[in-house]
Coordinates of C-alpha atoms and ligand atoms in Angstrom, one line a residue:
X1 CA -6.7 -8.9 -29.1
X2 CA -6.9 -6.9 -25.5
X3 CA -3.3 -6.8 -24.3
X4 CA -2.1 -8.7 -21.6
X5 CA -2.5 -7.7 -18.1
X6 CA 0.9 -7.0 -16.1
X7 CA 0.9 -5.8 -12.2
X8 CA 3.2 -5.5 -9.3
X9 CA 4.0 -3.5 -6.5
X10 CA 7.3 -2.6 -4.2
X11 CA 6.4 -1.9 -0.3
X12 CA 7.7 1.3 1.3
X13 CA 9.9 0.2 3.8
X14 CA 13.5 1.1 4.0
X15 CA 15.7 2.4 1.4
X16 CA 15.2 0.8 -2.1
X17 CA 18.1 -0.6 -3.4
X18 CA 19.3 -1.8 -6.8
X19 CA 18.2 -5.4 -6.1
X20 CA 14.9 -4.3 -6.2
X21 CA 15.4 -1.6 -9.1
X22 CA 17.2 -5.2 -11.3
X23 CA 14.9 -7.6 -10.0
X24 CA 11.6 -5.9 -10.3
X25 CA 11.4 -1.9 -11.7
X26 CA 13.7 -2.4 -14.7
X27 CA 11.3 -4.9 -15.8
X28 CA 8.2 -2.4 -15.0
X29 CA 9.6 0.2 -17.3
X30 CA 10.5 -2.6 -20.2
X31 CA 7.1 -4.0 -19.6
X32 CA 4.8 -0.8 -19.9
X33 CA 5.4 -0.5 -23.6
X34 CA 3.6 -3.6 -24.7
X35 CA 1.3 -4.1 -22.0
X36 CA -1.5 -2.8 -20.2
X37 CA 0.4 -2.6 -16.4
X38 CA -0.9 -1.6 -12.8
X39 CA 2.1 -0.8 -10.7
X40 CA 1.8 0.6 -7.3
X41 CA 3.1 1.4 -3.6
X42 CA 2.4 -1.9 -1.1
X43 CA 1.6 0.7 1.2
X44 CA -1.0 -1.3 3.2
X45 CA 1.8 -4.5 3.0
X46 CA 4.3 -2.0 4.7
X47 CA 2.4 -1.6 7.9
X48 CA 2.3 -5.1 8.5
X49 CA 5.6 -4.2 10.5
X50 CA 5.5 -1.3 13.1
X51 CA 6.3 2.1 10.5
X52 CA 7.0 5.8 11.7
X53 CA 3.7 7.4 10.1
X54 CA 5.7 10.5 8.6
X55 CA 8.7 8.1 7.4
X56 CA 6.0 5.8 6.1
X57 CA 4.3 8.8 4.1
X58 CA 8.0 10.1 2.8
X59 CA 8.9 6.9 1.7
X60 CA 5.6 6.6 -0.2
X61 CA 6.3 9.8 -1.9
X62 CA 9.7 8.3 -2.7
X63 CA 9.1 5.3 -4.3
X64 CA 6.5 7.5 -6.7
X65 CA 9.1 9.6 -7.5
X66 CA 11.8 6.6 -8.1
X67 CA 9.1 4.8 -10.2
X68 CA 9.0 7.7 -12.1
X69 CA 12.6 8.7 -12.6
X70 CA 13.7 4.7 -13.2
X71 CA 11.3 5.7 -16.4
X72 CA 7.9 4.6 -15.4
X73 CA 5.5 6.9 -17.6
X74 CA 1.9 7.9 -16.4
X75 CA 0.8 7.9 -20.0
X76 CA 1.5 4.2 -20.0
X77 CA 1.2 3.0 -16.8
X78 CA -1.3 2.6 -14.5
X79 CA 0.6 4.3 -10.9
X80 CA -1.0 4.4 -7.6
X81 CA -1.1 3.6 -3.5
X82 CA -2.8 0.1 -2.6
X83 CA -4.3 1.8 0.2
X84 CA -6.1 3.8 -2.2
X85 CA -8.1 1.1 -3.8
X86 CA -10.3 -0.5 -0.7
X87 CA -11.2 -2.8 -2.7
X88 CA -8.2 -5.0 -2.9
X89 CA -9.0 -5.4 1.2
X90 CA -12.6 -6.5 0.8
X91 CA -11.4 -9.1 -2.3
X92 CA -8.6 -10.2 0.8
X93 CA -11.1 -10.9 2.7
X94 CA -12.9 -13.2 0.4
X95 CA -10.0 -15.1 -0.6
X96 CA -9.0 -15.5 3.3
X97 CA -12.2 -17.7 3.8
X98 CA -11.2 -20.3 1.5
X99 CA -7.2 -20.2 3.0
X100 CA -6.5 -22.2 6.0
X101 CA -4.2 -20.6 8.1
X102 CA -1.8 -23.4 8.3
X103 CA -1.1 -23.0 4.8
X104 CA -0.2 -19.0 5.6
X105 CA 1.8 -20.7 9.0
X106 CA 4.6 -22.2 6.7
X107 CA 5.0 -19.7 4.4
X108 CA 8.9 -18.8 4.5
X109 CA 8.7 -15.5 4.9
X110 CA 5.9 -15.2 7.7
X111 CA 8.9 -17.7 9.4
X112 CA 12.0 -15.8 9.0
X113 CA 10.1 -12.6 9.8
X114 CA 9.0 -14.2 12.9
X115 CA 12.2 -16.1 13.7
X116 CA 13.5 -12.5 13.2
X117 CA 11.7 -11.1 16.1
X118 CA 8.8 -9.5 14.2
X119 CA 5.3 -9.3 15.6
X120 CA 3.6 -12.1 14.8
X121 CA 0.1 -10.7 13.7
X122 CA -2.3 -11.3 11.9
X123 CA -1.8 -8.8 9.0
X124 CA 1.7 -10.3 8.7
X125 CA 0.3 -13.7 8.4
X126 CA -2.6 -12.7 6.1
X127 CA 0.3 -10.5 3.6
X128 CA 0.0 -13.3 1.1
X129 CA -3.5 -13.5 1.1
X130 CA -3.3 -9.3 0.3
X131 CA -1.2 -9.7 -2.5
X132 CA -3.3 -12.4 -4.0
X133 CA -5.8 -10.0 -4.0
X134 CA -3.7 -7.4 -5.7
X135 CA -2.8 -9.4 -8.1
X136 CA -6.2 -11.6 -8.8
X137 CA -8.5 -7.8 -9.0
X138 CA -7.0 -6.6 -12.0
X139 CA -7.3 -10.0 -13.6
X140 CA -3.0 -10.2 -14.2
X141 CA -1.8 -12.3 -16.7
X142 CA 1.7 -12.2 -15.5
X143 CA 3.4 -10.5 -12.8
X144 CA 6.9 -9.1 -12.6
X145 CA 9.0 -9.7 -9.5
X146 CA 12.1 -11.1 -8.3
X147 CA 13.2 -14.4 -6.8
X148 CA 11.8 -14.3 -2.9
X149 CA 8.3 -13.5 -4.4
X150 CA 8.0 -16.6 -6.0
X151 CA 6.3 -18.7 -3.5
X152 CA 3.7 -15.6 -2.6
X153 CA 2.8 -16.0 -6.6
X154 CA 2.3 -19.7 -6.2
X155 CA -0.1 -19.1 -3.4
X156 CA -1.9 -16.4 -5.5
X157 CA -2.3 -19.1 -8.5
X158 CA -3.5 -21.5 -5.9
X159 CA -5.8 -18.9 -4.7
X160 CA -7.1 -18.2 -7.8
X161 CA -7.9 -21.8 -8.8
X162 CA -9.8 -22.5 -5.5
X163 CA -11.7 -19.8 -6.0
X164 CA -12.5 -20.4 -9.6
X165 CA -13.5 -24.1 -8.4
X166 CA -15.5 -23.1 -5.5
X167 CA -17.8 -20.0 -7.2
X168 CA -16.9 -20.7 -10.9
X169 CA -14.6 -19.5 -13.5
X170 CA -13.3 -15.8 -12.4
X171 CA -9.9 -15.2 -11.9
X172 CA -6.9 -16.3 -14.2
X173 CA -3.4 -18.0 -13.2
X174 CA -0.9 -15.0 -12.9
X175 CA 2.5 -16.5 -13.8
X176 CA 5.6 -14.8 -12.3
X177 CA 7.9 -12.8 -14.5
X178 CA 11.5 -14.1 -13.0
X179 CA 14.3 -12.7 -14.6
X180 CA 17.1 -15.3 -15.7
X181 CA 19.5 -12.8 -13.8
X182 CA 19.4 -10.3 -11.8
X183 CA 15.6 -11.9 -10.3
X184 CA 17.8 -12.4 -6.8
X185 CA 20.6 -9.9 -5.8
X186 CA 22.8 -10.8 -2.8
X187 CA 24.1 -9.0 -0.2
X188 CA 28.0 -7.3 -0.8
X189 CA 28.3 -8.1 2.8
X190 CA 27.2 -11.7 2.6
X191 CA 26.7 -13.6 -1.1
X192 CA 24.8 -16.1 0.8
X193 CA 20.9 -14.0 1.9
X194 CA 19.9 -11.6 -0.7
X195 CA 20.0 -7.7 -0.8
X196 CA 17.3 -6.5 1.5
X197 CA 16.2 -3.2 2.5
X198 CA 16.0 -4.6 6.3
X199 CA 19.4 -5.8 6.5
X200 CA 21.7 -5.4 9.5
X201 CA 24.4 -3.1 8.1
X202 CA 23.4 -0.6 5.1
X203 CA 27.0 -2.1 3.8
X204 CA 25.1 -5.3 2.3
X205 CA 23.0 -2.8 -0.2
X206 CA 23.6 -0.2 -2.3
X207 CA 20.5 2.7 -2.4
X208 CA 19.2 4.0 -5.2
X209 CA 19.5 7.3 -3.9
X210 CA 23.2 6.3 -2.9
X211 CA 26.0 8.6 -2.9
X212 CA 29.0 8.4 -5.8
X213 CA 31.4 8.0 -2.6
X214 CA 29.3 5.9 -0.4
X215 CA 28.6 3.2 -3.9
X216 CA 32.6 3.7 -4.5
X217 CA 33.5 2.6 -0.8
X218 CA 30.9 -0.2 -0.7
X219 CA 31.6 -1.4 -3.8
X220 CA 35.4 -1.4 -2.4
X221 CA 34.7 -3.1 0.8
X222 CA 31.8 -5.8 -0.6
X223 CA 33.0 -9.2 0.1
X224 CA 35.1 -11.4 -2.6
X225 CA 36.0 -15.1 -3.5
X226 CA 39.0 -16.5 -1.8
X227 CA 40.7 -16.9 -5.1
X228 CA 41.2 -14.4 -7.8
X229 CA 39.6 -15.4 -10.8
X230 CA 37.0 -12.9 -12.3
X231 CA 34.2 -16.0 -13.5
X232 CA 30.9 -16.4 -13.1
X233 CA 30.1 -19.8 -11.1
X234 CA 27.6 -19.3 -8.4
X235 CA 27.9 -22.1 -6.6
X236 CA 31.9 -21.8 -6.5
X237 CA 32.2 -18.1 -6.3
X238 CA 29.0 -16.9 -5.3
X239 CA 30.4 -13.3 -4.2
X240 CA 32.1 -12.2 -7.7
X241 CA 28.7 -13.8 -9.5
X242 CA 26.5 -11.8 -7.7
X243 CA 28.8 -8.7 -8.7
X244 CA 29.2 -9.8 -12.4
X245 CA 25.2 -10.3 -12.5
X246 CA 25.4 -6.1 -10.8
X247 CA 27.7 -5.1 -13.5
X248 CA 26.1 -7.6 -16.3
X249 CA 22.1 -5.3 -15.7
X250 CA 23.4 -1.9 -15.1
X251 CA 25.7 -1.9 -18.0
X252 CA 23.4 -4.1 -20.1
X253 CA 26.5 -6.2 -21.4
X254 CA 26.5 -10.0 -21.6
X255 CA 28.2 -11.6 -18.1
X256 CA 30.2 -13.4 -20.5
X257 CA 31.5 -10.3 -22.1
X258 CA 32.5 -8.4 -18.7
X259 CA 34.5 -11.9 -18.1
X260 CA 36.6 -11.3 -21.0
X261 CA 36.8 -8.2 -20.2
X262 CA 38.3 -8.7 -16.9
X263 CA 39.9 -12.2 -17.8
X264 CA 43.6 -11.4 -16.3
X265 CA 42.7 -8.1 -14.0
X266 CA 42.1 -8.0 -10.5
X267 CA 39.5 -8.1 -8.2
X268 CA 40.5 -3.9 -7.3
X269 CA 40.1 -3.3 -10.8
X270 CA 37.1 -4.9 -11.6
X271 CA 35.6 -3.2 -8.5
X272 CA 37.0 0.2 -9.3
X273 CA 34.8 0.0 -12.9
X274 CA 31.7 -1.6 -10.9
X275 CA 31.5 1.1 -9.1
X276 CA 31.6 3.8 -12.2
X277 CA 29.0 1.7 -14.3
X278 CA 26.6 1.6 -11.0
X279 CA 27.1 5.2 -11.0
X280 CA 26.3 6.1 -14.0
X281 CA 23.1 3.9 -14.2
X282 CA 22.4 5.7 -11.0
X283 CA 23.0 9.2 -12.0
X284 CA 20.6 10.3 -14.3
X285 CA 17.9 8.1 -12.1
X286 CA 19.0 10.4 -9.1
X287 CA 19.0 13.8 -10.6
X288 CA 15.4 12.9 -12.0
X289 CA 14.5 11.8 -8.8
X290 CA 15.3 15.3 -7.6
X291 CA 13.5 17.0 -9.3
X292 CA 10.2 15.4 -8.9
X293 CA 10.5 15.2 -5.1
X294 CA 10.6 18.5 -4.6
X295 CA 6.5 18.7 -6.4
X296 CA 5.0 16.7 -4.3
X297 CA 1.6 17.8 -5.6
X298 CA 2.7 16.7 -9.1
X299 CA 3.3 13.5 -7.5
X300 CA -0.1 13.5 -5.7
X301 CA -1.8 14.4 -8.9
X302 CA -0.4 11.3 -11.0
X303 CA -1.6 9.2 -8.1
X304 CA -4.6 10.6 -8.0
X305 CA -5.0 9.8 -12.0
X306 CA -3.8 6.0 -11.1
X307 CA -6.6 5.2 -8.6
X308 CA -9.2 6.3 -11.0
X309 CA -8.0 3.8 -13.4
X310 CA -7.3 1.4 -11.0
X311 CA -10.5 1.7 -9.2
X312 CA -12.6 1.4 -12.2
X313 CA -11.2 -1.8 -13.1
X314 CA -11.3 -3.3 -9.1
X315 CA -14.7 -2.2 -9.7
X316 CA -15.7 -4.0 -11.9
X317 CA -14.1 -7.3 -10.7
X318 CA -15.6 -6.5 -7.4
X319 CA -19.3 -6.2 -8.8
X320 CA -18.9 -9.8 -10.7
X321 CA -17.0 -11.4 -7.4
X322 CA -19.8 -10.4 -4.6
X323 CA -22.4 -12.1 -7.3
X324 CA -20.3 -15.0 -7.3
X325 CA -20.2 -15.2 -3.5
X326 CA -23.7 -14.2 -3.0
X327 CA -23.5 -11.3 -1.4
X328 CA -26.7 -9.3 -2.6
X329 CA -26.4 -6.2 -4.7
X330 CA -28.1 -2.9 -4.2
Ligands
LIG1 P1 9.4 -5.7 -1.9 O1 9.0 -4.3 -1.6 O2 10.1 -6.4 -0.8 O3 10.4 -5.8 -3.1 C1 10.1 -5.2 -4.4 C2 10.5 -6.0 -5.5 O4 11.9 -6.2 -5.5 C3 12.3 -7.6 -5.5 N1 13.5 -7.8 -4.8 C4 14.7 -8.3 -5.3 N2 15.0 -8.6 -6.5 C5 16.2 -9.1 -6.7 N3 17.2 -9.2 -5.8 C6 16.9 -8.8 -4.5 N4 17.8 -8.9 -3.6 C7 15.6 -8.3 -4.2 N5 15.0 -7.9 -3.1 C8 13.7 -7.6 -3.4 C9 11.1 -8.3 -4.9 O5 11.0 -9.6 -5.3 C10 9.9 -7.4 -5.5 O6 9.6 -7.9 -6.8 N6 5.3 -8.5 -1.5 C11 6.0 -7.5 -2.3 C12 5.2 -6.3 -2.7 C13 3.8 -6.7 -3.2 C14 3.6 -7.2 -4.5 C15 2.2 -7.3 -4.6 C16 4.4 -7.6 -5.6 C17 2.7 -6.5 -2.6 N7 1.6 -6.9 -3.4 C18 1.5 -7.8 -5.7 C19 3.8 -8.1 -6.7 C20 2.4 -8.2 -6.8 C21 7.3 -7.1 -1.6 O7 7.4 -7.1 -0.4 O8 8.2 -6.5 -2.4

């Protein structure tokens, strides 16, 4: 039986922080052993907000490298830019003629990016459409991603079966992969919005590419419960959760084990050994890191070998999509 088709992609914006390494990567690199995967750099997604071009093409180069030093392996992996494969823009286009744009109006994050004081344009109100078509073109089965992507999946499902209804049977249903825990990582400065790469003070994330002081002194200074209990209730004491859930993935222990653990220490303590175990998860991820950012045309190469595979299969999802439409082949 042909494997199962898994895809994703994490946009270049901003510093990549462990939310996004527990929510999404560490599934990548769990999920490349048994299936056939296409991750890659939401490059094109990333200009939908006003970039630096230089920054933009550094922090491409950085997420390649972090892919590959969080353990992503070329050999089993499909790795590679969106912008790269054109073709995921021409299936966009397609799917944004059967999308009214009311439906992209109300999506939440179009809202809170423009209640934010983004630019309201058109690529960011087309985004989901885009990752719809990155999804639908490699014919996913499933597709790994944390919490706040949830409702861009839905709209790619819904995509998909309005398609399939309009021009016949084409694309499948990609379900999300959502991780029990870990799939939504809150702020240390505020347990109430998640981690984010655009937040207002860098002291609500911690980097990958963090420093051992700067993860010790956030780690110190993150936000706790009033009380002093060490237990995992999110609704009651949504601050020491979200760092139990932190220490729970990097250390890969059962939350209720770190509870016992801590049971009758204090909030210093239990911070003090967050801080080590974040550390040490980071460590090797960093030192790898450095490494392969300094040959950047070892980087370029693996990309290179990506959008071959990736193009072959847009390709040929392309061809059998036009025919569908009716637009005439050569
Ligand atoms: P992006 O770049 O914002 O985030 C990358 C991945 O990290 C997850 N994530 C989190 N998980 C847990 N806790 C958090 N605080 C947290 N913050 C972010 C995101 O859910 C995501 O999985 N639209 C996507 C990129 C994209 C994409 C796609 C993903 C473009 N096309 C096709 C999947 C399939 C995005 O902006 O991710």
């Amino acid at each position: 039986m042909a494997k199962e088709i898994i895809v994703s992609g994490v946009r270049p914006t901003g510093n990549l922080h462990i939310g996004n390494y527990l929510g999404a990567i560490k599934q990548f690199v769990e999920l490349q052993k048994k299936y056939k995967t296409y991750f890659f750099i939401a490059d094109l997604h990333a200009i939908n907000e006003p970039q630096d071009p230089k920054k933009l093409e550094n922090q491409t180069l950085e997420i390649a490298a972090l892919y590959l030093a969080c353990g992503l392996e070329p050999a089993n992996t499909t790795l590679f830019l969106q912008s790269h494969i054109p073709e995921h823009l021409e299936l966009a286009h397609i799917l944004s003629t059967i999308t009214p744009v009311g439906e992209l109006s109300r999506m939440t994050q179009y809202k809170d990016k423009v209640a934010s004081g983004k630019p309201a344009n058109l690529g960011l109100l087309a985004y989901p459409v885009l990752m719809a078509a990155d999804i639908l073109i490699y014919n996913a089965d499933a597709v790994p991603v944390g919490e706040d992507q949830s409702q861009h999946l839905e709209f790619a499902r819904t995509a998909a079966r309005k398609f399939n209804a309009r021009f016949g049977e084409t694309f499948k249903e990609p379900k999300a992969l959502i991780q029990k825990e870990g799939a939504r990582i809150m702020g240390l400065d505020n347990p109430s919005k998640k981690m984010s790469k655009s937040a207002a003070s860098a002291n609500n994330y911690i980097g990958m590419l963090e420093s051992e002081e700067e993860i010790r002194r956030k780690i110190k200074i993150a936000v706790t419960d009033s009380d002093k209990e060490i237990k995992f209730e999110p609704k009651t004491k949504p601050a020491i959760s979200n760092l139990l859930i932190i220490y729970s993935q990097m250390a890969g222990e059962e939350i209720k084990s770190v509870e016992n653990k801590y049971k009758n220490k204090s909030y210093a303590e239990f911070k003090k050994d967050l801080a080590e175990v974040i550390i040490k998860k980071l460590s090797p991820i960093q030192k790898e890191y450095m490494r392969l950012i300094e040959n950047k045309n070892d980087l370029l190469k693996i990309l290179k070998q990506g959008k071959e595979e990736a193009q072959t299969a847009a390709r040929a999802t392309m061809i059998d999509v036009r025919k569908k439409v009716g637009l005439l082949g050569e």
